[in-house]
Amino acid sequence: MSMTELKTPYLVFLGDAKDLLMAKVAKGVAHWRPEKCLAQYRLPEAKADLGLPEMSIQAAAQAGAKTLILGLAPMGGTLPQNWIPLLIEAMEAGMDIASGLHIRLNGIEDLVAVANRTGRRLIDVRHPELSLVCGSGKPRSGKRLLTVGSDCCVGKMFTALAIHKEMESRQLKATFRATGQTGILIEGSGVPIDAVVSDFTSGMIEQLSPANDADHWDIIEGQGSVLHPAYAGVSLGLLHGAQADVIILCHEEGRVQMDEMEGFEVPDFDTLIETNLHLGRVTNPNIRLGGIALNTSSLSEEEAMKAIARYQAKYGVPVVDPVRTGVAAIVDGLEG
């Protein structure tokens, strides 16, 4: 398998992003890996601001920047023509280009020609160059935690990153394993699992999270939901390949219908927990629920605390909101 490692530090390109929603990839990188971010580079009309030092391409290159991160999603998913000279300038100044866009930089002839001439890399994290390997299901050493969801976009990546950060703060052996384009740009490596041919999903995750020290934790970013009518295949392959010792169920409190799936309700927690544990036992008979992570952003503080207490009483595991409460209670349970 070929997992591209991004060279640091980064110059984060915000283009003409009007707000941080348009630049959510950049926001994620700057929030979770500030030590990797040297500076930001914005076009004059940009309104989004990460609070990083402002640098031109040349200034950043002279200061040691190694990778230009395309940290936004332009309208229509295409690459604006006026960006191409800037990307060429960055490569000629010594930087690789890393992109989470749907459009492939390696499909743009002008960029490929400069990459070949300069020896710089065009890294399309949504379009990996992987050797495909089937899963073996064989046990491997080390410990693994996987975030699983009630739906898409409920906080699986955020929860995994928060748990990893908490473990690092306690000097525990832990590695964040990214499985989506934003997570890959944050961590600097990983596998965009939704771009892997379905037969090889579990095998890719086995390689992403290889055998390790007995006391080392891989914190694996989940995708989708095993009960999602469109994306269950990705989620199940992830679950089997992860051979998770622990799953953390992630849910946006108050969400009753699956995102953009009219007529499909979000399953109840009993069904979600039972299904994930049942399917997970195929490759790890000892899989267990290690906690529940709630996104309570739609609730008041009082309502959020009541919901957390209610779920904790019912399921007997730590329940947190990674933003409101942090995830220390979950990590306490892993250390015990």
Tab-separated table of N, CA and C in Angstrom, residues 60-160:
chain	number	residue	atom	x	y	z
A	60	ALA	N	6.772	32.308	2.251
A	60	ALA	CA	6.578	31.040	2.958
A	60	ALA	C	7.646	30.030	2.553
A	61	ALA	N	7.963	29.989	1.262
A	61	ALA	CA	8.997	29.060	0.791
A	61	ALA	C	10.339	29.379	1.451
A	62	GLN	N	10.658	30.670	1.531
A	62	GLN	CA	11.923	31.073	2.160
A	62	GLN	C	11.936	30.751	3.652
A	63	ALA	N	10.738	30.739	4.276
A	63	ALA	CA	10.630	30.420	5.702
A	63	ALA	C	10.571	28.919	5.954
A	64	GLY	N	10.569	28.123	4.867
A	64	GLY	CA	10.668	26.683	5.034
A	64	GLY	C	9.424	25.878	4.754
A	65	ALA	N	8.359	26.500	4.221
A	65	ALA	CA	7.136	25.749	3.924
A	65	ALA	C	7.429	24.646	2.912
A	66	LYS	N	6.877	23.453	3.169
A	66	LYS	CA	7.141	22.311	2.298
A	66	LYS	C	5.918	21.866	1.497
A	67	THR	N	4.709	22.188	1.990
A	67	THR	CA	3.488	21.757	1.305
A	67	THR	C	2.461	22.878	1.318
A	68	LEU	N	1.893	23.166	0.154
A	68	LEU	CA	0.760	24.087	0.052
A	68	LEU	C	-0.511	23.255	0.159
A	69	ILE	N	-1.315	23.553	1.176
A	69	ILE	CA	-2.568	22.827	1.392
A	69	ILE	C	-3.718	23.614	0.774
A	70	LEU	N	-4.457	22.990	-0.148
A	70	LEU	CA	-5.679	23.607	-0.666
A	70	LEU	C	-6.772	23.359	0.368
A	71	GLY	N	-7.051	24.370	1.179
A	71	GLY	CA	-7.872	24.176	2.362
A	71	GLY	C	-9.313	24.595	2.214
A	72	LEU	N	-9.836	24.562	0.994
A	72	LEU	CA	-11.214	25.013	0.809
A	72	LEU	C	-11.869	24.233	-0.313
A	73	ALA	N	-13.180	24.369	-0.372
A	73	ALA	CA	-13.960	23.720	-1.427
A	73	ALA	C	-14.526	24.811	-2.333
A	74	PRO	N	-13.928	25.062	-3.498
A	74	PRO	CA	-14.441	26.105	-4.385
A	74	PRO	C	-15.811	25.733	-4.945
A	75	MET	N	-16.574	26.743	-5.318
A	75	MET	CA	-17.919	26.509	-5.841
A	75	MET	C	-17.863	25.579	-7.050
A	76	GLY	N	-18.744	24.572	-7.062
A	76	GLY	CA	-18.800	23.645	-8.176
A	76	GLY	C	-17.757	22.556	-8.151
A	77	GLY	N	-16.844	22.614	-7.161
A	77	GLY	CA	-15.851	21.552	-7.016
A	77	GLY	C	-14.736	21.583	-8.032
A	78	THR	N	-14.716	22.598	-8.909
A	78	THR	CA	-13.657	22.663	-9.914
A	78	THR	C	-12.538	23.574	-9.424
A	79	LEU	N	-11.422	23.547	-10.133
A	79	LEU	CA	-10.274	24.370	-9.767
A	79	LEU	C	-10.310	25.661	-10.576
A	80	PRO	N	-10.467	26.817	-9.928
A	80	PRO	CA	-10.498	28.079	-10.681
A	80	PRO	C	-9.220	28.278	-11.491
A	81	GLN	N	-9.372	28.755	-12.703
A	81	GLN	CA	-8.217	28.921	-13.594
A	81	GLN	C	-7.165	29.858	-13.011
A	82	ASN	N	-7.624	30.872	-12.261
A	82	ASN	CA	-6.654	31.840	-11.742
A	82	ASN	C	-5.825	31.278	-10.583
A	83	TRP	N	-6.141	30.058	-10.110
A	83	TRP	CA	-5.308	29.426	-9.084
A	83	TRP	C	-4.107	28.712	-9.699
A	84	ILE	N	-4.217	28.315	-10.959
A	84	ILE	CA	-3.175	27.461	-11.546
A	84	ILE	C	-1.797	28.138	-11.532
A	85	PRO	N	-1.682	29.424	-11.910
A	85	PRO	CA	-0.360	30.063	-11.813
A	85	PRO	C	0.189	30.094	-10.387
A	86	LEU	N	-0.704	30.205	-9.396
A	86	LEU	CA	-0.256	30.227	-8.002
A	86	LEU	C	0.298	28.862	-7.587
A	87	LEU	N	-0.357	27.795	-8.038
A	87	LEU	CA	0.119	26.456	-7.709
A	87	LEU	C	1.449	26.169	-8.407
A	88	ILE	N	1.575	26.677	-9.638
A	88	ILE	CA	2.849	26.535	-10.357
A	88	ILE	C	3.956	27.297	-9.626
A	89	GLU	N	3.630	28.499	-9.167
A	89	GLU	CA	4.610	29.309	-8.423
A	89	GLU	C	5.067	28.564	-7.168
A	90	ALA	N	4.112	27.925	-6.473
A	90	ALA	CA	4.445	27.197	-5.239
A	90	ALA	C	5.371	26.018	-5.531
A	91	MET	N	5.083	25.278	-6.609
A	91	MET	CA	5.961	24.151	-6.955
A	91	MET	C	7.355	24.638	-7.342
A	92	GLU	N	7.413	25.715	-8.104
A	92	GLU	CA	8.719	26.237	-8.521
A	92	GLU	C	9.504	26.783	-7.331
A	93	ALA	N	8.772	27.165	-6.263
A	93	ALA	CA	9.423	27.650	-5.050
A	93	ALA	C	9.808	26.503	-4.112
A	94	GLY	N	9.455	25.255	-4.491
A	94	GLY	CA	9.910	24.108	-3.712
A	94	GLY	C	8.848	23.393	-2.913
A	95	MET	N	7.579	23.743	-3.120
A	95	MET	CA	6.510	23.122	-2.329
A	95	MET	C	5.763	22.049	-3.111
A	96	ASP	N	5.348	20.995	-2.381
A	96	ASP	CA	4.357	20.067	-2.896
A	96	ASP	C	2.975	20.725	-2.780
A	97	ILE	N	2.004	20.195	-3.520
A	97	ILE	CA	0.613	20.669	-3.426
A	97	ILE	C	-0.239	19.502	-2.945
A	98	ALA	N	-1.002	19.719	-1.869
A	98	ALA	CA	-1.913	18.687	-1.360
A	98	ALA	C	-3.344	19.199	-1.460
A	99	SER	N	-4.217	18.368	-2.022
A	99	SER	CA	-5.587	18.796	-2.295
A	99	SER	C	-6.587	17.738	-1.859
A	100	GLY	N	-7.678	18.210	-1.239
A	100	GLY	CA	-8.804	17.341	-0.911
A	100	GLY	C	-9.966	17.546	-1.856
A	101	LEU	N	-9.732	18.225	-2.978
A	101	LEU	CA	-10.801	18.518	-3.925
A	101	LEU	C	-11.210	17.262	-4.699
A	102	HIS	N	-12.448	17.283	-5.210
A	102	HIS	CA	-12.905	16.181	-6.067
A	102	HIS	C	-12.111	16.147	-7.369
A	103	ILE	N	-11.792	17.325	-7.905
A	103	ILE	CA	-11.040	17.371	-9.157
A	103	ILE	C	-9.592	16.957	-8.890
A	104	ARG	N	-9.017	16.174	-9.806
A	104	ARG	CA	-7.660	15.666	-9.623
A	104	ARG	C	-6.630	16.658	-10.163
A	105	LEU	N	-5.723	17.087	-9.289
A	105	LEU	CA	-4.631	17.933	-9.754
A	105	LEU	C	-3.785	17.181	-10.777
A	106	ASN	N	-3.663	15.863	-10.587
A	106	ASN	CA	-2.861	15.055	-11.505
A	106	ASN	C	-3.514	14.873	-12.868
A	107	GLY	N	-4.704	15.424	-13.041
A	107	GLY	CA	-5.368	15.402	-14.343
A	107	GLY	C	-5.259	16.731	-15.076
A	108	ILE	N	-4.547	17.702	-14.490
A	108	ILE	CA	-4.388	19.031	-15.104
A	108	ILE	C	-2.984	19.114	-15.719
A	109	GLU	N	-2.937	19.119	-17.049
A	109	GLU	CA	-1.660	18.971	-17.757
A	109	GLU	C	-0.627	20.017	-17.362
A	110	ASP	N	-1.058	21.275	-17.231
A	110	ASP	CA	-0.103	22.341	-16.901
A	110	ASP	C	0.573	22.086	-15.556
A	111	LEU	N	-0.193	21.578	-14.600
A	111	LEU	CA	0.368	21.297	-13.275
A	111	LEU	C	1.283	20.086	-13.316
A	112	VAL	N	0.860	19.053	-14.027
A	112	VAL	CA	1.666	17.830	-14.120
A	112	VAL	C	3.017	18.117	-14.770
A	113	ALA	N	3.011	18.963	-15.794
A	113	ALA	CA	4.262	19.295	-16.481
A	113	ALA	C	5.246	19.972	-15.522
A	114	VAL	N	4.744	20.893	-14.703
A	114	VAL	CA	5.615	21.595	-13.755
A	114	VAL	C	6.071	20.645	-12.647
A	115	ALA	N	5.172	19.769	-12.191
A	115	ALA	CA	5.543	18.790	-11.164
A	115	ALA	C	6.671	17.891	-11.674
A	116	ASN	N	6.559	17.452	-12.918
A	116	ASN	CA	7.607	16.599	-13.501
A	116	ASN	C	8.922	17.354	-13.638
A	117	ARG	N	8.822	18.626	-14.015
A	117	ARG	CA	10.041	19.428	-14.214
A	117	ARG	C	10.736	19.758	-12.902
A	118	THR	N	9.952	20.009	-11.861
A	118	THR	CA	10.525	20.469	-10.587
A	118	THR	C	10.752	19.327	-9.586
A	119	GLY	N	10.143	18.165	-9.855
A	119	GLY	CA	10.260	17.069	-8.898
A	119	GLY	C	9.335	17.195	-7.706
A	120	ARG	N	8.411	18.153	-7.791
A	120	ARG	CA	7.437	18.335	-6.705
A	120	ARG	C	6.271	17.366	-6.881
A	121	ARG	N	5.521	17.146	-5.800
A	121	ARG	CA	4.419	16.180	-5.828
A	121	ARG	C	3.062	16.885	-5.847
A	122	LEU	N	2.162	16.352	-6.665
A	122	LEU	CA	0.753	16.732	-6.639
A	122	LEU	C	0.022	15.617	-5.898
A	123	ILE	N	-0.511	15.918	-4.737
A	123	ILE	CA	-1.077	14.884	-3.862
A	123	ILE	C	-2.589	15.065	-3.802
A	124	ASP	N	-3.316	14.173	-4.477
A	124	ASP	CA	-4.784	14.197	-4.467
A	124	ASP	C	-5.263	13.209	-3.406
A	125	VAL	N	-5.595	13.716	-2.215
A	125	VAL	CA	-5.886	12.776	-1.131
A	125	VAL	C	-7.224	12.061	-1.305
A	126	ARG	N	-8.112	12.585	-2.160
A	126	ARG	CA	-9.358	11.872	-2.455
A	126	ARG	C	-9.157	10.757	-3.473
A	127	HIS	N	-8.021	10.761	-4.163
A	127	HIS	CA	-7.781	9.810	-5.256
A	127	HIS	C	-6.456	9.099	-5.007
A	128	PRO	N	-6.450	8.138	-4.084
A	128	PRO	CA	-5.184	7.529	-3.683
A	128	PRO	C	-4.623	6.586	-4.736
A	129	GLU	N	-3.316	6.485	-4.745
A	129	GLU	CA	-2.646	5.464	-5.553
A	129	GLU	C	-2.310	4.318	-4.606
A	130	LEU	N	-3.194	3.332	-4.540
A	130	LEU	CA	-3.048	2.263	-3.561
A	130	LEU	C	-2.875	0.916	-4.238
A	131	SER	N	-2.046	0.066	-3.621
A	131	SER	CA	-2.056	-1.335	-4.022
A	131	SER	C	-3.196	-1.978	-3.247
A	132	LEU	N	-4.043	-2.717	-3.931
A	132	LEU	CA	-5.258	-3.235	-3.321
A	132	LEU	C	-5.008	-4.593	-2.691
A	133	VAL	N	-5.417	-4.707	-1.435
A	133	VAL	CA	-5.195	-5.933	-0.678
A	133	VAL	C	-6.485	-6.306	0.027
A	134	CYS	N	-6.870	-7.577	-0.026
A	134	CYS	CA	-8.062	-8.026	0.694
A	134	CYS	C	-7.759	-8.170	2.178
A	135	GLY	N	-8.797	-8.024	2.987
A	135	GLY	CA	-8.640	-8.224	4.417
A	135	GLY	C	-8.393	-9.690	4.736
A	136	SER	N	-7.629	-9.926	5.810
A	136	SER	CA	-7.348	-11.304	6.242
A	136	SER	C	-8.193	-11.684	7.454
A	137	GLY	N	-8.608	-10.688	8.239
A	137	GLY	CA	-9.340	-10.960	9.463
A	137	GLY	C	-8.477	-11.513	10.576
A	138	LYS	N	-7.162	-11.657	10.352
A	138	LYS	CA	-6.276	-12.232	11.369
A	138	LYS	C	-6.010	-11.224	12.488
A	139	PRO	N	-6.020	-11.681	13.737
A	139	PRO	CA	-5.745	-10.769	14.862
A	139	PRO	C	-4.353	-10.167	14.742
A	140	ARG	N	-4.189	-8.951	15.242
A	140	ARG	CA	-2.882	-8.310	15.269
A	140	ARG	C	-2.722	-7.575	16.592
A	141	SER	N	-1.488	-7.405	17.002
A	141	SER	CA	-1.212	-6.833	18.324
A	141	SER	C	-1.529	-5.338	18.345
A	142	GLY	N	-1.636	-4.804	19.551
A	142	GLY	CA	-2.019	-3.408	19.729
A	142	GLY	C	-3.497	-3.288	20.018
A	143	LYS	N	-3.913	-2.063	20.393
A	143	LYS	CA	-5.314	-1.801	20.712
A	143	LYS	C	-5.887	-0.817	19.706
A	144	ARG	N	-7.197	-0.942	19.447
A	144	ARG	CA	-7.820	-0.092	18.437
A	144	ARG	C	-9.181	0.406	18.899
A	145	LEU	N	-9.395	1.682	18.660
A	145	LEU	CA	-10.678	2.322	18.930
A	145	LEU	C	-11.213	2.871	17.618
A	146	LEU	N	-12.488	2.636	17.350
A	146	LEU	CA	-13.143	3.129	16.133
A	146	LEU	C	-14.362	3.946	16.511
A	147	THR	N	-14.483	5.128	15.925
A	147	THR	CA	-15.715	5.902	16.108
A	147	THR	C	-16.739	5.440	15.077
A	148	VAL	N	-17.945	5.113	15.547
A	148	VAL	CA	-19.035	4.689	14.660
A	148	VAL	C	-20.174	5.681	14.819
A	149	GLY	N	-21.047	5.765	13.816
A	149	GLY	CA	-22.051	6.828	13.818
A	149	GLY	C	-23.474	6.341	13.694
A	150	SER	N	-24.379	7.224	14.108
A	150	SER	CA	-25.802	7.009	13.855
A	150	SER	C	-26.172	7.479	12.456
A	151	ASP	N	-25.257	8.241	11.825
A	151	ASP	CA	-25.503	8.835	10.513
A	151	ASP	C	-24.184	9.421	10.025
A	152	CYS	N	-24.195	10.050	8.863
A	152	CYS	CA	-23.047	10.828	8.399
A	152	CYS	C	-23.010	12.164	9.141
A	153	CYS	N	-21.845	12.768	9.211
A	153	CYS	CA	-21.686	14.138	9.721
A	153	CYS	C	-22.271	14.301	11.119
A	154	VAL	N	-21.864	13.419	12.033
A	154	VAL	CA	-22.335	13.523	13.411
A	154	VAL	C	-21.190	13.742	14.397
A	155	GLY	N	-19.934	13.820	13.900
A	155	GLY	CA	-18.821	14.121	14.791
A	155	GLY	C	-17.828	12.995	14.985
A	156	LYS	N	-17.776	12.027	14.071
A	156	LYS	CA	-16.850	10.896	14.234
A	156	LYS	C	-15.394	11.345	14.167
A	157	MET	N	-15.056	12.196	13.182
A	157	MET	CA	-13.679	12.659	13.072
A	157	MET	C	-13.306	13.529	14.261
A	158	PHE	N	-14.177	14.463	14.629
A	158	PHE	CA	-13.892	15.364	15.744
A	158	PHE	C	-13.672	14.562	17.025
A	159	THR	N	-14.542	13.571	17.257
A	159	THR	CA	-14.437	12.752	18.467
A	159	THR	C	-13.128	11.975	18.482
A	160	ALA	N	-12.772	11.365	17.348
A	160	ALA	CA	-11.524	10.604	17.279
A	160	ALA	C	-10.320	11.505	17.533
